[in-house]
Tab-separated table of C-alpha atoms in Angstrom:
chain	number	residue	atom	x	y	z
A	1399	UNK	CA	78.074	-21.086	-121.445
A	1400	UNK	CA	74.298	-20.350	-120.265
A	1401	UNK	CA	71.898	-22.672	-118.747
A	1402	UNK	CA	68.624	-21.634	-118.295
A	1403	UNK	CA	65.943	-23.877	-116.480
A	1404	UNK	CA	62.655	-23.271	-118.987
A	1405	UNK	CA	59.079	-24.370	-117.691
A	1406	UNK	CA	58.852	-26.991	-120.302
A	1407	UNK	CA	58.021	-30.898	-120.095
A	1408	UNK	CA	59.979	-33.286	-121.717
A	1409	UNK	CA	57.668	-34.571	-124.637
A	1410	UNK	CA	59.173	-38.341	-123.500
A	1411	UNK	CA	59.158	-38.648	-119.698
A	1412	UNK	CA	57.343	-35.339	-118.280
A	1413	UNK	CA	60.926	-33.951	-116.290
A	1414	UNK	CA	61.503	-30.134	-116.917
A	1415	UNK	CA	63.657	-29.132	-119.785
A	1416	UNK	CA	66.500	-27.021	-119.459
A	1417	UNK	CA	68.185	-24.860	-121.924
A	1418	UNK	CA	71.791	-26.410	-123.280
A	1419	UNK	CA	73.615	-23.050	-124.802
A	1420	UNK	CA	76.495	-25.141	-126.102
A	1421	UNK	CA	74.002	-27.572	-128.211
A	1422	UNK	CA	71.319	-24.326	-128.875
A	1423	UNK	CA	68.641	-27.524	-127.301
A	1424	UNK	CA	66.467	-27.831	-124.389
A	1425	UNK	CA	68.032	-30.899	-122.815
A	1426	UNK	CA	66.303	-33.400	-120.316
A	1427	UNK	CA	68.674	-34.634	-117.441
A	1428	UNK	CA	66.021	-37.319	-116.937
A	1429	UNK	CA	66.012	-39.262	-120.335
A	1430	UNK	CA	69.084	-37.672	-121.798
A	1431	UNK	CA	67.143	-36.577	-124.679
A	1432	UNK	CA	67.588	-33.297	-127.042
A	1433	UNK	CA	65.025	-31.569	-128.391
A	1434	UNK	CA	65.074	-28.503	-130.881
A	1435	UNK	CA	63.142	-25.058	-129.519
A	1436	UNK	CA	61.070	-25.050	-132.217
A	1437	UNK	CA	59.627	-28.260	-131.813
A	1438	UNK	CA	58.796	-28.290	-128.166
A	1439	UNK	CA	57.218	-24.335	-128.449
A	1440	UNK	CA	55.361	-25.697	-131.526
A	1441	UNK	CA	53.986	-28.741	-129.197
A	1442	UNK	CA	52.574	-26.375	-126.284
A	1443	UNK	CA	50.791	-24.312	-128.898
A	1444	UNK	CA	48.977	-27.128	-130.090
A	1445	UNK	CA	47.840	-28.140	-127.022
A	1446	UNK	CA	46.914	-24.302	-126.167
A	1447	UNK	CA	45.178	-24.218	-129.412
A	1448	UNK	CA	43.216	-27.665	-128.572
A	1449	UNK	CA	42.064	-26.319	-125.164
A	1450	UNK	CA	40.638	-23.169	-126.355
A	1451	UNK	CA	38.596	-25.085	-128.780
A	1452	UNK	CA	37.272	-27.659	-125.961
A	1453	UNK	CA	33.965	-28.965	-127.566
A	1454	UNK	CA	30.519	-27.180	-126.195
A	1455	UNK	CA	27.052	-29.506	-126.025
A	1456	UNK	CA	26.063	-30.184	-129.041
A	1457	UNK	CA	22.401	-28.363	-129.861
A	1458	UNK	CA	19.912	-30.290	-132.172
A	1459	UNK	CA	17.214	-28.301	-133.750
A	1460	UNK	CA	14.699	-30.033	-132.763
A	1461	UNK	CA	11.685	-27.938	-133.870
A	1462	UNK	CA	8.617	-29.588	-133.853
A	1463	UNK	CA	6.485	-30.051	-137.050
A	1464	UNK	CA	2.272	-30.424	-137.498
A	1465	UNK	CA	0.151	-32.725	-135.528
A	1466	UNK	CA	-1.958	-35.141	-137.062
A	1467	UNK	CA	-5.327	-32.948	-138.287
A	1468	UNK	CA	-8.300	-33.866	-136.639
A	1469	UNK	CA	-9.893	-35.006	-140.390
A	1470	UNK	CA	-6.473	-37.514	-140.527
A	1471	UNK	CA	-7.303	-38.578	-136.497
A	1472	UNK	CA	-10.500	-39.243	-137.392
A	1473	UNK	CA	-9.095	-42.443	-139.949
A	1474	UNK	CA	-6.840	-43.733	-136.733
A	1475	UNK	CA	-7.909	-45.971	-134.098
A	1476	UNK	CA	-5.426	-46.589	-130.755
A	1477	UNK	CA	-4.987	-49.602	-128.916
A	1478	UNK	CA	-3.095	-50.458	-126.017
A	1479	UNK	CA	-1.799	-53.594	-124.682
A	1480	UNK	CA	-2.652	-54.520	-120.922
A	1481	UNK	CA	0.633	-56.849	-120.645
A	1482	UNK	CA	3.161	-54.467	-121.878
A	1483	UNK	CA	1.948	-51.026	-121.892
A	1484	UNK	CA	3.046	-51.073	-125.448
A	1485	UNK	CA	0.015	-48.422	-127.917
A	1486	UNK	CA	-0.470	-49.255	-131.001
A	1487	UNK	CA	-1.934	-47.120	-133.777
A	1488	UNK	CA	-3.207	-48.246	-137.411
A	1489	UNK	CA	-5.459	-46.920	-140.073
A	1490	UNK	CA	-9.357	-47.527	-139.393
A	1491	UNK	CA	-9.378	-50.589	-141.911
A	1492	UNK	CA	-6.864	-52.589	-140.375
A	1493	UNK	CA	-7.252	-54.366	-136.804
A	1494	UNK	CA	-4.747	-55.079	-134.069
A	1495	UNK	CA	-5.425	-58.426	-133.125
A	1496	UNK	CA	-2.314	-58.911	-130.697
A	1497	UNK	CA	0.836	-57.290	-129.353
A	1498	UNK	CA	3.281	-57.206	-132.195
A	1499	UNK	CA	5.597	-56.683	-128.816
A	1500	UNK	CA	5.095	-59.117	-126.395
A	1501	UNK	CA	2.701	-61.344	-128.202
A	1502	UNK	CA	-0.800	-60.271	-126.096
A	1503	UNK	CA	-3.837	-61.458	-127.802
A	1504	UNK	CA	-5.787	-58.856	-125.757
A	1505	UNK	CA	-4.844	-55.893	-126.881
A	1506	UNK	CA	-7.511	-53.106	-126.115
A	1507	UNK	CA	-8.953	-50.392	-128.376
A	1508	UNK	CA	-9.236	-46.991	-127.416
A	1509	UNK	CA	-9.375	-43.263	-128.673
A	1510	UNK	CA	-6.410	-42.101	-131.013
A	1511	UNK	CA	-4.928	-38.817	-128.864
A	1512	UNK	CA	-3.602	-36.255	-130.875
A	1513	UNK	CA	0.009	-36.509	-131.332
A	1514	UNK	CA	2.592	-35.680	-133.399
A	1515	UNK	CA	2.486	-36.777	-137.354
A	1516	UNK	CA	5.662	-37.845	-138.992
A	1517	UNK	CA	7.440	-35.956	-141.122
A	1518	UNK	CA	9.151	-38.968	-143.488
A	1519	UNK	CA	7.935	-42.812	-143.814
A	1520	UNK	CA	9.630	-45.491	-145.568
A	1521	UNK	CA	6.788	-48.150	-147.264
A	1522	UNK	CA	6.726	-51.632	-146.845
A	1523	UNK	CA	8.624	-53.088	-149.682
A	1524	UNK	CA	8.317	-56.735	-148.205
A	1525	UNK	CA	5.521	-58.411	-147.742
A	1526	UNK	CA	4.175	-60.644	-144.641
A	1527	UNK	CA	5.100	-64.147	-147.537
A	1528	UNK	CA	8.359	-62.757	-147.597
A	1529	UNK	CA	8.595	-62.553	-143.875
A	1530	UNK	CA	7.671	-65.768	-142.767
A	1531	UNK	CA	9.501	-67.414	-145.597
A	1532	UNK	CA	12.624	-65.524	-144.488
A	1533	UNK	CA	12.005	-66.583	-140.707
A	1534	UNK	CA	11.751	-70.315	-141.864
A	1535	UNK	CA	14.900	-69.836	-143.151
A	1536	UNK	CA	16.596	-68.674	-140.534
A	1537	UNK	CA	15.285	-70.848	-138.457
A	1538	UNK	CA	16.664	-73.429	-139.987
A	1539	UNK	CA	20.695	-75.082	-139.465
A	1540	UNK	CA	19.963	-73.358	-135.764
A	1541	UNK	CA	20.876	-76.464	-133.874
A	1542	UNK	CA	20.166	-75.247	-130.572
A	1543	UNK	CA	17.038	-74.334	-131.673
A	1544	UNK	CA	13.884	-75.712	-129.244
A	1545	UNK	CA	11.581	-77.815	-131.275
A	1546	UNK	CA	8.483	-75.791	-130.527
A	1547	UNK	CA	10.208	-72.653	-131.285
A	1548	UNK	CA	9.680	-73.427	-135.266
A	1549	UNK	CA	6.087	-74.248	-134.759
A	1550	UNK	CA	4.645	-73.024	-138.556
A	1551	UNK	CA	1.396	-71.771	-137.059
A	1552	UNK	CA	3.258	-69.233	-134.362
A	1553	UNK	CA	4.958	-68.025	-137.566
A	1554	UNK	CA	2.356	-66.769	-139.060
A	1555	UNK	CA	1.142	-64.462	-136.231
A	1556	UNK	CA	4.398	-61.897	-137.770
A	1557	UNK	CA	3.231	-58.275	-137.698
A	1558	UNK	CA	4.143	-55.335	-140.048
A	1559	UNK	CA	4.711	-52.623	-137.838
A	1560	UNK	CA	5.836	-49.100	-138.368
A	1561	UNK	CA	8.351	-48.407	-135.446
A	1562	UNK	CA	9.142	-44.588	-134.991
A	1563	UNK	CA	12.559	-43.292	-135.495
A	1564	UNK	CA	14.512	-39.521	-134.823
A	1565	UNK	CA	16.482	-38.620	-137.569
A	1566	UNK	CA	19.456	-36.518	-136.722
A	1567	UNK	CA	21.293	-34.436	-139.367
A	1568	UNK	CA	24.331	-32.388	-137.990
A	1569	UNK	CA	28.260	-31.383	-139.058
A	1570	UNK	CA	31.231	-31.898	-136.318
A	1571	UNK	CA	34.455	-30.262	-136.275
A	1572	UNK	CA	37.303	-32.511	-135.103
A	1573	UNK	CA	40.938	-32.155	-133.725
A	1574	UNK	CA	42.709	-35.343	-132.562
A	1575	UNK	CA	46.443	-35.784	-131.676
A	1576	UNK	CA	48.140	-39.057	-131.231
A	1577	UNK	CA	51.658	-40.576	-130.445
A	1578	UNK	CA	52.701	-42.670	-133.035
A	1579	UNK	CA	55.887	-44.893	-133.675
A	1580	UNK	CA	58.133	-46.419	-136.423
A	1581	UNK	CA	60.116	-49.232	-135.781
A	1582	UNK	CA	62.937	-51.021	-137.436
A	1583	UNK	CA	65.811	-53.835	-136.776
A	1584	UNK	CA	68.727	-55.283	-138.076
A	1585	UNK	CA	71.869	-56.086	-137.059
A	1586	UNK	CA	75.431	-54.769	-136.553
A	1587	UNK	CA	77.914	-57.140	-135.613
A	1588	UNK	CA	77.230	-58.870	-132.689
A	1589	UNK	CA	74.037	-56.529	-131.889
A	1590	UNK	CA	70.421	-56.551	-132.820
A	1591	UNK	CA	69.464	-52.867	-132.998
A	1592	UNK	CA	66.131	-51.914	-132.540
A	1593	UNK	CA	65.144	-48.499	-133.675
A	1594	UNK	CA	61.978	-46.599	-132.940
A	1595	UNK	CA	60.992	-43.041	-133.831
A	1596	UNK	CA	58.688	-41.342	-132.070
A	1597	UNK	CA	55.957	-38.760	-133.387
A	1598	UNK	CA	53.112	-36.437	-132.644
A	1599	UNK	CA	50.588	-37.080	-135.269
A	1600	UNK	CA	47.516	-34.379	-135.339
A	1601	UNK	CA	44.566	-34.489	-137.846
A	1602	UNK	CA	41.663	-32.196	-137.839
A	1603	UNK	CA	38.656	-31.975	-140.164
A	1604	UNK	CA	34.895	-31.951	-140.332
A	1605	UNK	CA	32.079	-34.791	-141.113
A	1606	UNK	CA	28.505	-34.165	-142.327
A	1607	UNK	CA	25.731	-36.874	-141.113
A	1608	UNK	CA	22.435	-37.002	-142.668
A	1609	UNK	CA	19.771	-39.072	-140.575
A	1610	UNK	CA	21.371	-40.876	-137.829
A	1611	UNK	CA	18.442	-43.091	-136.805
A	1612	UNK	CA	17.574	-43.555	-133.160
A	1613	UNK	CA	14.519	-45.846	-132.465
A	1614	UNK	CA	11.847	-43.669	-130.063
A	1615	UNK	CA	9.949	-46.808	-128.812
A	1616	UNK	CA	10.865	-47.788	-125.585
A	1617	UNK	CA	9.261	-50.884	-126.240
A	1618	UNK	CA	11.925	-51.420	-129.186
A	1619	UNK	CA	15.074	-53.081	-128.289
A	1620	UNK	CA	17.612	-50.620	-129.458
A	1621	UNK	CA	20.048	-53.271	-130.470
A	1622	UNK	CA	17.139	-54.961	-132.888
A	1623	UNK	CA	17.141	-51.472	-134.332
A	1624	UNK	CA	20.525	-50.931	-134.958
A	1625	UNK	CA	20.994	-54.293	-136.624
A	1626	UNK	CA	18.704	-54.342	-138.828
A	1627	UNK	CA	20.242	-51.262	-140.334
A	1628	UNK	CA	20.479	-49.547	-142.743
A	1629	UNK	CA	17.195	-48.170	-144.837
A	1630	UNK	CA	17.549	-46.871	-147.970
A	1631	UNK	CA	16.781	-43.081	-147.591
A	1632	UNK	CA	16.179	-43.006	-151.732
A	1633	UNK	CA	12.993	-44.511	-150.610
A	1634	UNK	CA	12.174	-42.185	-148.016
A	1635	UNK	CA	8.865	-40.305	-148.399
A	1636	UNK	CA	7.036	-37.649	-146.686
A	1637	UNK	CA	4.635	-39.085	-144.488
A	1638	UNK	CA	0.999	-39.820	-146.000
A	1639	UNK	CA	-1.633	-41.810	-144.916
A	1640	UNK	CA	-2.034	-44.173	-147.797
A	1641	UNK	CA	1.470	-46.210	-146.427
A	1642	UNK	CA	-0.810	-47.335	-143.167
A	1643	UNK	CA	-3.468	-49.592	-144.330
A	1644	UNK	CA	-2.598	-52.995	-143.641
A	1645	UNK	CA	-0.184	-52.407	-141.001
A	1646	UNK	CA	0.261	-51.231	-137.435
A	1647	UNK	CA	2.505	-48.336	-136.029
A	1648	UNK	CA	3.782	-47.332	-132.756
A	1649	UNK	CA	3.697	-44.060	-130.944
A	1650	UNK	CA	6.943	-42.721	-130.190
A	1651	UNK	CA	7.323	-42.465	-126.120
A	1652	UNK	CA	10.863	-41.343	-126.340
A	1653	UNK	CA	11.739	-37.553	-127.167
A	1654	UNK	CA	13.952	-36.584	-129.342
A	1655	UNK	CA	16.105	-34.759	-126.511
A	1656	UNK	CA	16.788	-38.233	-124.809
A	1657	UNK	CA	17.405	-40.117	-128.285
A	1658	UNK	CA	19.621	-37.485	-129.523
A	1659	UNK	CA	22.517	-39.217	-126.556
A	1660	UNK	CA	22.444	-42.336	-128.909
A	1661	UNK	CA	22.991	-40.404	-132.214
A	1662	UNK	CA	25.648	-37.899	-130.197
A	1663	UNK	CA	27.534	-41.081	-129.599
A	1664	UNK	CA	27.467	-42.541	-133.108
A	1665	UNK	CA	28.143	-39.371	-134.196
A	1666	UNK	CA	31.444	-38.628	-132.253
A	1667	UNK	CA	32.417	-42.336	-132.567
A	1668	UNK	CA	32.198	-42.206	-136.462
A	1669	UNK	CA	34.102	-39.239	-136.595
A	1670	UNK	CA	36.868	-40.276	-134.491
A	1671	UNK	CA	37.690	-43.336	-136.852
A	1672	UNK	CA	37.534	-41.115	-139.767
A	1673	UNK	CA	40.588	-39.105	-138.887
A	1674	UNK	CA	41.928	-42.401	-137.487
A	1675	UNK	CA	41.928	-44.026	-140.753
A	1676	UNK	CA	44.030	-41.068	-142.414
A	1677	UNK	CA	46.758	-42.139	-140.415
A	1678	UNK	CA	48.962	-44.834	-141.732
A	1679	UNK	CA	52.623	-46.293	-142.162
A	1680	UNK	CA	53.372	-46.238	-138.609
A	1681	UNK	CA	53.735	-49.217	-136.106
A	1682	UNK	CA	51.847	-47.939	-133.683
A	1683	UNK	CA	49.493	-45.185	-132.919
A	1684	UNK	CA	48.046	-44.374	-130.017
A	1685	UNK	CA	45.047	-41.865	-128.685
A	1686	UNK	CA	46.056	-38.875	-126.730
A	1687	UNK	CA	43.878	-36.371	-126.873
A	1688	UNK	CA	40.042	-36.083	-129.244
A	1689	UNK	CA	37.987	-32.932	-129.428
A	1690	UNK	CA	34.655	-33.386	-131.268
A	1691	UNK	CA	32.371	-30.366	-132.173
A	1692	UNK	CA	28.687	-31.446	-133.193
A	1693	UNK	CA	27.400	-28.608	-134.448
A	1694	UNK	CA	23.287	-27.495	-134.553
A	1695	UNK	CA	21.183	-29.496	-137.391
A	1696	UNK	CA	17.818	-30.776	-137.937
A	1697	UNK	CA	15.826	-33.585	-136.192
A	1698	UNK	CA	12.979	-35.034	-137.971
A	1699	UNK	CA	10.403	-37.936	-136.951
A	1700	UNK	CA	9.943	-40.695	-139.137
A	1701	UNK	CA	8.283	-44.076	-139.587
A	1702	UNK	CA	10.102	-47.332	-140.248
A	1703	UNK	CA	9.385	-50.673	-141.407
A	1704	UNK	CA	9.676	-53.625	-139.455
A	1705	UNK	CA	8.547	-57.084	-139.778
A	1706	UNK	CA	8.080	-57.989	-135.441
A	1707	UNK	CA	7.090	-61.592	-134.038
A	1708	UNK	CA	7.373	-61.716	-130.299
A	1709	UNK	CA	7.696	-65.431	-129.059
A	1710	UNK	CA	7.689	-66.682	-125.310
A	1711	UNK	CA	9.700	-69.673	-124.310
A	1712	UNK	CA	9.864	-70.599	-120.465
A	1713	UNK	CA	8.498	-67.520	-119.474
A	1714	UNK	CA	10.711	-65.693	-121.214
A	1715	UNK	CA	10.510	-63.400	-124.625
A	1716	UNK	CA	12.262	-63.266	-127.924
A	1717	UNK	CA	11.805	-60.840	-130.634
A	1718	UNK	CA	12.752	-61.895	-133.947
A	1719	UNK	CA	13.044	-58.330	-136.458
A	1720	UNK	CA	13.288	-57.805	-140.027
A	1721	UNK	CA	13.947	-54.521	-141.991
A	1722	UNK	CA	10.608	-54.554	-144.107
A	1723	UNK	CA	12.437	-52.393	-146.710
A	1724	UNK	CA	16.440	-54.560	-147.164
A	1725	UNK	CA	14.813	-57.745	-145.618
A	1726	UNK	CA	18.009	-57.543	-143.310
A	1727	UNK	CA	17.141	-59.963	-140.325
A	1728	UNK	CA	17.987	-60.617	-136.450
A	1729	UNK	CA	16.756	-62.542	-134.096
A	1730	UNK	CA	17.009	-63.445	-130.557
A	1731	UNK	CA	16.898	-67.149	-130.194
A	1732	UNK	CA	16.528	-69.055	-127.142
A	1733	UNK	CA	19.227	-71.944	-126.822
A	1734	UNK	CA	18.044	-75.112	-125.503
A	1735	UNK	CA	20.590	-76.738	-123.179
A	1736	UNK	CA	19.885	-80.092	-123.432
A	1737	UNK	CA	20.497	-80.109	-127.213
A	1738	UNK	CA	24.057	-77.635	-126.597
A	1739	UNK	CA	25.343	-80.430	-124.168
A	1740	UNK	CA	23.989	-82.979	-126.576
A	1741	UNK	CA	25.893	-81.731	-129.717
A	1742	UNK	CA	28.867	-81.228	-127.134
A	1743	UNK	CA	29.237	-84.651	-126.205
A	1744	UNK	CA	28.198	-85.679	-129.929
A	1745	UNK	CA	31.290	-83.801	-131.070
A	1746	UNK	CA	33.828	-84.717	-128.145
A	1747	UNK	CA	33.576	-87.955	-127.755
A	1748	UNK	CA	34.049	-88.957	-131.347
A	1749	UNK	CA	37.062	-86.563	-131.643
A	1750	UNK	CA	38.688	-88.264	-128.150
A	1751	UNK	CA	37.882	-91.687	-129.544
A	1752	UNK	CA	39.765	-90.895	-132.834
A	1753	UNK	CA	42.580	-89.137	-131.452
A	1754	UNK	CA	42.566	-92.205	-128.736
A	1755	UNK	CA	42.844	-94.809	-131.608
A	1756	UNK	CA	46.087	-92.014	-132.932
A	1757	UNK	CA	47.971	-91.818	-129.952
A	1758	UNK	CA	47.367	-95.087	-128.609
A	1759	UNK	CA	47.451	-98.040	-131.181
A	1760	UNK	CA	49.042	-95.835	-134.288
B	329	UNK	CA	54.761	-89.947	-125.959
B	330	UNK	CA	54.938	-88.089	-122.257
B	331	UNK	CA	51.775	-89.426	-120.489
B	332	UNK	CA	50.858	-86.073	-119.994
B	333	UNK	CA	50.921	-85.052	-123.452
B	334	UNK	CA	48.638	-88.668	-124.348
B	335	UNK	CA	46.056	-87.250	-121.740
B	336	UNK	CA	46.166	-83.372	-123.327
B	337	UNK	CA	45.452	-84.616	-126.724
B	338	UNK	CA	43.050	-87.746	-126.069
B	339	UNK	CA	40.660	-85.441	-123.243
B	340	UNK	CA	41.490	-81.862	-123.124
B	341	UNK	CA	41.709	-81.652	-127.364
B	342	UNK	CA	38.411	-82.917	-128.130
B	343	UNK	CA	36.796	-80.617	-125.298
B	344	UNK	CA	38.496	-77.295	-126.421
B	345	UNK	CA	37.351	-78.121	-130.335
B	346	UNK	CA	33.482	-79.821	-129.111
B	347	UNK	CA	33.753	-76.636	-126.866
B	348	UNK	CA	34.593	-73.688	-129.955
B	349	UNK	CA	32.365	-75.524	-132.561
B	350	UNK	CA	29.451	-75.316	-129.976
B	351	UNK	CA	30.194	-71.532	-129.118
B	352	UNK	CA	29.919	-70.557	-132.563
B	353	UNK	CA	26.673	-71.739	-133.422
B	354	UNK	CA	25.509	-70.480	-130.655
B	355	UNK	CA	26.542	-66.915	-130.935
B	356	UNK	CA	24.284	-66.952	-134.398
B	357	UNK	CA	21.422	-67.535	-132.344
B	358	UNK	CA	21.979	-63.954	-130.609
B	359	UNK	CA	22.104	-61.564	-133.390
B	360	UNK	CA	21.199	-58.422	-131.979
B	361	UNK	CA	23.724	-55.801	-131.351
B	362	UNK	CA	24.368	-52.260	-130.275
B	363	UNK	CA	25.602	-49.658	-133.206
B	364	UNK	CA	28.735	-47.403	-132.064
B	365	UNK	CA	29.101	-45.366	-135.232
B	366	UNK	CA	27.142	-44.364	-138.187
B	367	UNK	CA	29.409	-44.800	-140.600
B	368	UNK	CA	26.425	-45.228	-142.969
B	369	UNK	CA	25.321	-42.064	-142.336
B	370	UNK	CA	28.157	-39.803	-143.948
B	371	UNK	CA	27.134	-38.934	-147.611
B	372	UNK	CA	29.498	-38.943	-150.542
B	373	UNK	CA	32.230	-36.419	-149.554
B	374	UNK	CA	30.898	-35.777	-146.660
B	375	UNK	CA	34.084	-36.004	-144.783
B	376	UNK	CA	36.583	-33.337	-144.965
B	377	UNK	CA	39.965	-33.451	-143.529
B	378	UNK	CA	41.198	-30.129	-142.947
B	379	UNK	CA	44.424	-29.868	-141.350
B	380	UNK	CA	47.507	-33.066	-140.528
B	381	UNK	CA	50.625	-32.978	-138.629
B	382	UNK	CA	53.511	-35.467	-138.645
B	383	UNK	CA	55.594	-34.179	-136.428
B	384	UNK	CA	58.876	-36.280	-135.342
B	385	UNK	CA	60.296	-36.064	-131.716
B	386	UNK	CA	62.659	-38.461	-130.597
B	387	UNK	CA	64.516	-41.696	-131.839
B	388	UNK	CA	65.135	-44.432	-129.039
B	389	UNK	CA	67.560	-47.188	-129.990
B	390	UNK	CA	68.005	-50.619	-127.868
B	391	UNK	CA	70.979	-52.838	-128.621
B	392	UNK	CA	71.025	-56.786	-127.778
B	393	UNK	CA	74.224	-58.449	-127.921
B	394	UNK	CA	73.508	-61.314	-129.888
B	395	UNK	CA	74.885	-64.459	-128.141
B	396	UNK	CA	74.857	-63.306	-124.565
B	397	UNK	CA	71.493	-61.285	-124.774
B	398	UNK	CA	72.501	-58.588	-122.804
B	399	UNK	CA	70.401	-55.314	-124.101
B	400	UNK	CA	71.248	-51.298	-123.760
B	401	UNK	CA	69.219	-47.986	-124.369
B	402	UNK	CA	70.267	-45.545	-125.603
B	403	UNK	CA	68.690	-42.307	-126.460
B	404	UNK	CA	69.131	-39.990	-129.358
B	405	UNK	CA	68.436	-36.586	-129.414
B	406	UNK	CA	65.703	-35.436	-132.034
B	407	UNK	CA	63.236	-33.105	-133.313
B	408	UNK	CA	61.456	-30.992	-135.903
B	409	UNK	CA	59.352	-31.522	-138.618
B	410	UNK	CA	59.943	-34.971	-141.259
């Protein structure tokens, strides 16, 4: 009989395997467990085929398009807000009047640079009626909800603003491996048995995006942005002047380079629980090892609606957002505390007077 | 009823409930939230899955005696493809 110490790892504890001649296996004195040639040589060359392929940065195409022309600069005015450093463009027929950010009624006019024209927009497709009546709304059932927050005339200072977006388009390549288990019980006799097979699950396969959104206003909360998700790209239009009148827009002050760690993210994430979800009818299943390729696509700048009205309660602010395509809304309430421990009490001492009356008298 | 159990359900009850009801309506006054994927963002077939494996390894099986509750391992060998 031949043994043969091998420089293999036991797929269950990590102890060497050793070549058994009499059972043709490589055994594990650790765990006691067998495992066919085949199977463990086929498990290293997965791994060496996953580490060749180790994923590279991803590279976004992010040529540049036209600036605005100076005939189109010449229809823009710029304004700038002393209080949040937040500028504001809009076409030459409609005013800024306040911050649509933080609320300013001193915003400050001054020249429109040159800068970078968009290459999409999506209109308006709600209008500033449908705003207000949909903040009214929302407003309303919010208990904890300060009286002065709901104040009619504050909600009519809403602002249409066009809030500047990168659009990411790319492809990824994926490989993923997991462990995975089935599990079943019954009895025999006098024993519960409890079996559980183990497996090495691998998927691979590719996902196309087409434009990730990433918000390039640093004056935008990102998570506003992302909630307020998605627009309907069959609306999507190349940029033209004619969407402006009537409404403000933002410069973007974020690059596309620094966005593009946002979309990366989403990106990878999204295709992660893609394979994920092709694996099913086990009892378990659990992450070993992910390799994500994002491969080279196009980044383009675009304008998006948004409904904005900034509000300042005890020194602090809250930005209430709606999509001003979907009419999909957030907001960022304040809670008043005296009305929380007010409805707390309202609700607790009733219930402990009940269930007093229950366990005491019944 | 236990004394203890009178107290649970006539002071600590009503607190945990007042306590979960009040929770809840707050957390729909804060509705703004970080997106991790962009699931939205994949058109029609736009996912391809190229290669799977299922490959099976090893079977573990544990034994409890019923009545006594004593338990034992025992390992089974395994591998290759199911």
């Amino acid at each position: 009989m031949a043994n043969q110490v091998t420089n293999y790892q036991c797929p269950n504890c990590l102890a060497g395997l050793r070549f058994d001649g009499q059972s043709g296996q490589l055994a594990c004195d650790s765990c006691d467990n067998m495992f066919d040639v085949a199977t463990v040589e086929q498990l290293y060359a997965d791994n060496a085929q996953a580490a060749a392929s180790a994923g590279v940065e991803p590279q976004w195409d992010i040529s540049m398009t036209n600036n605005f022309s100076a005939e189109e600069a010449a229809y823009m005015r710029g304004y700038s807000c002393p209080s949040c450093a937040a500028e504001i463009i809009c076409e030459y027929t409609t005013a800024a009047t306040s911050c649509p950010y933080c609320g300013n009624p001193t915003v400050i006019p001054g020249q429109f640079s040159a800068q970078l024209k968009p290459d999409y927009i999506v209109p308006f497709k709600l209008d500033k009626k449908a705003a207000t009546d949909a903040l009214k709304q929302y407003y309303k059932g919010k208990k904890f909800l300060p009286k002065s927050f709901a104040d009619t005339n504050h909600i009519e200072d809403i602002k249409g603003v066009y809030v500047p977006f990168w659009l990411y388009d790319g492809e990824t390549d994926a490989y993923m491996r997991f462990r995975a288990t089935k599990s079943r019980t019954f009895r025999r006799g006098d024993y519960r048995i409890t079996e559980t097979d183990h497996y090495r699950v691998t998927r691979e396969g590719s996902v196309s995006f087409r434009m990730v959104p990433a918000d390039g206003s640093s004056k935008m909360p990102d998570a506003h942005m992302d909630s307020i998700e998605p627009y309907d790209y069959r609306e999507i239009k190349p940029f033209a002047m004619g969407y402006l009148p009537g409404f403000l827009a933002d410069k973007y002050d974020v690059d596309a380079e620094t966005c593009s760690v946002r979309a990366n993210e989403r990106i990878v994430t999204s295709t992660e629980n893609a394979l994920r979800s092709t694996i099913t009818g086990y009892t378990t299943v659990t992450r070993e090892y992910s390799n994500v390729n994002l491969k080279r696509g196009d980044v383009k700048y675009a304008l998006m609606p948004v409904w904005l009205l900034s509000s300042k309660w005890k020194d602090k602010s809250f930005l209430f957002a709606m999509n001003g395509q979907t009419g999909k809304l957030i907001g960022d309430l304040p809670v008043d505390r005296g009305k929380f421990w007010a409805w707390f009490f309202g609700i607790a001492a009733p219930l402990a007077a009940i269930l007093a009356v229950i366990v005491y008298v019944l | 009823m236990d004394p203890v159990i009178q107290v649970v359900l006539v002071a600590i009850v009503p607190i945990l409930v007042s306590l979960l009801i009040c929770m809840i309506w707050r957390s729909k006054m804060k509705t703004a939230h970080i997106a991790r994927e962009a699931d939205n963002y994949i058109p029609e077939g736009g996912f391809r899955l190229t290669g799977h494996g299922d490959m099976f390894l090893y079977r573990t099986t544990t034994r409890t005696k019923i009545n006594s509750g004593s338990s034992s391992t025992a390992n089974r060998s395994g591998g290759g493809r199911r």
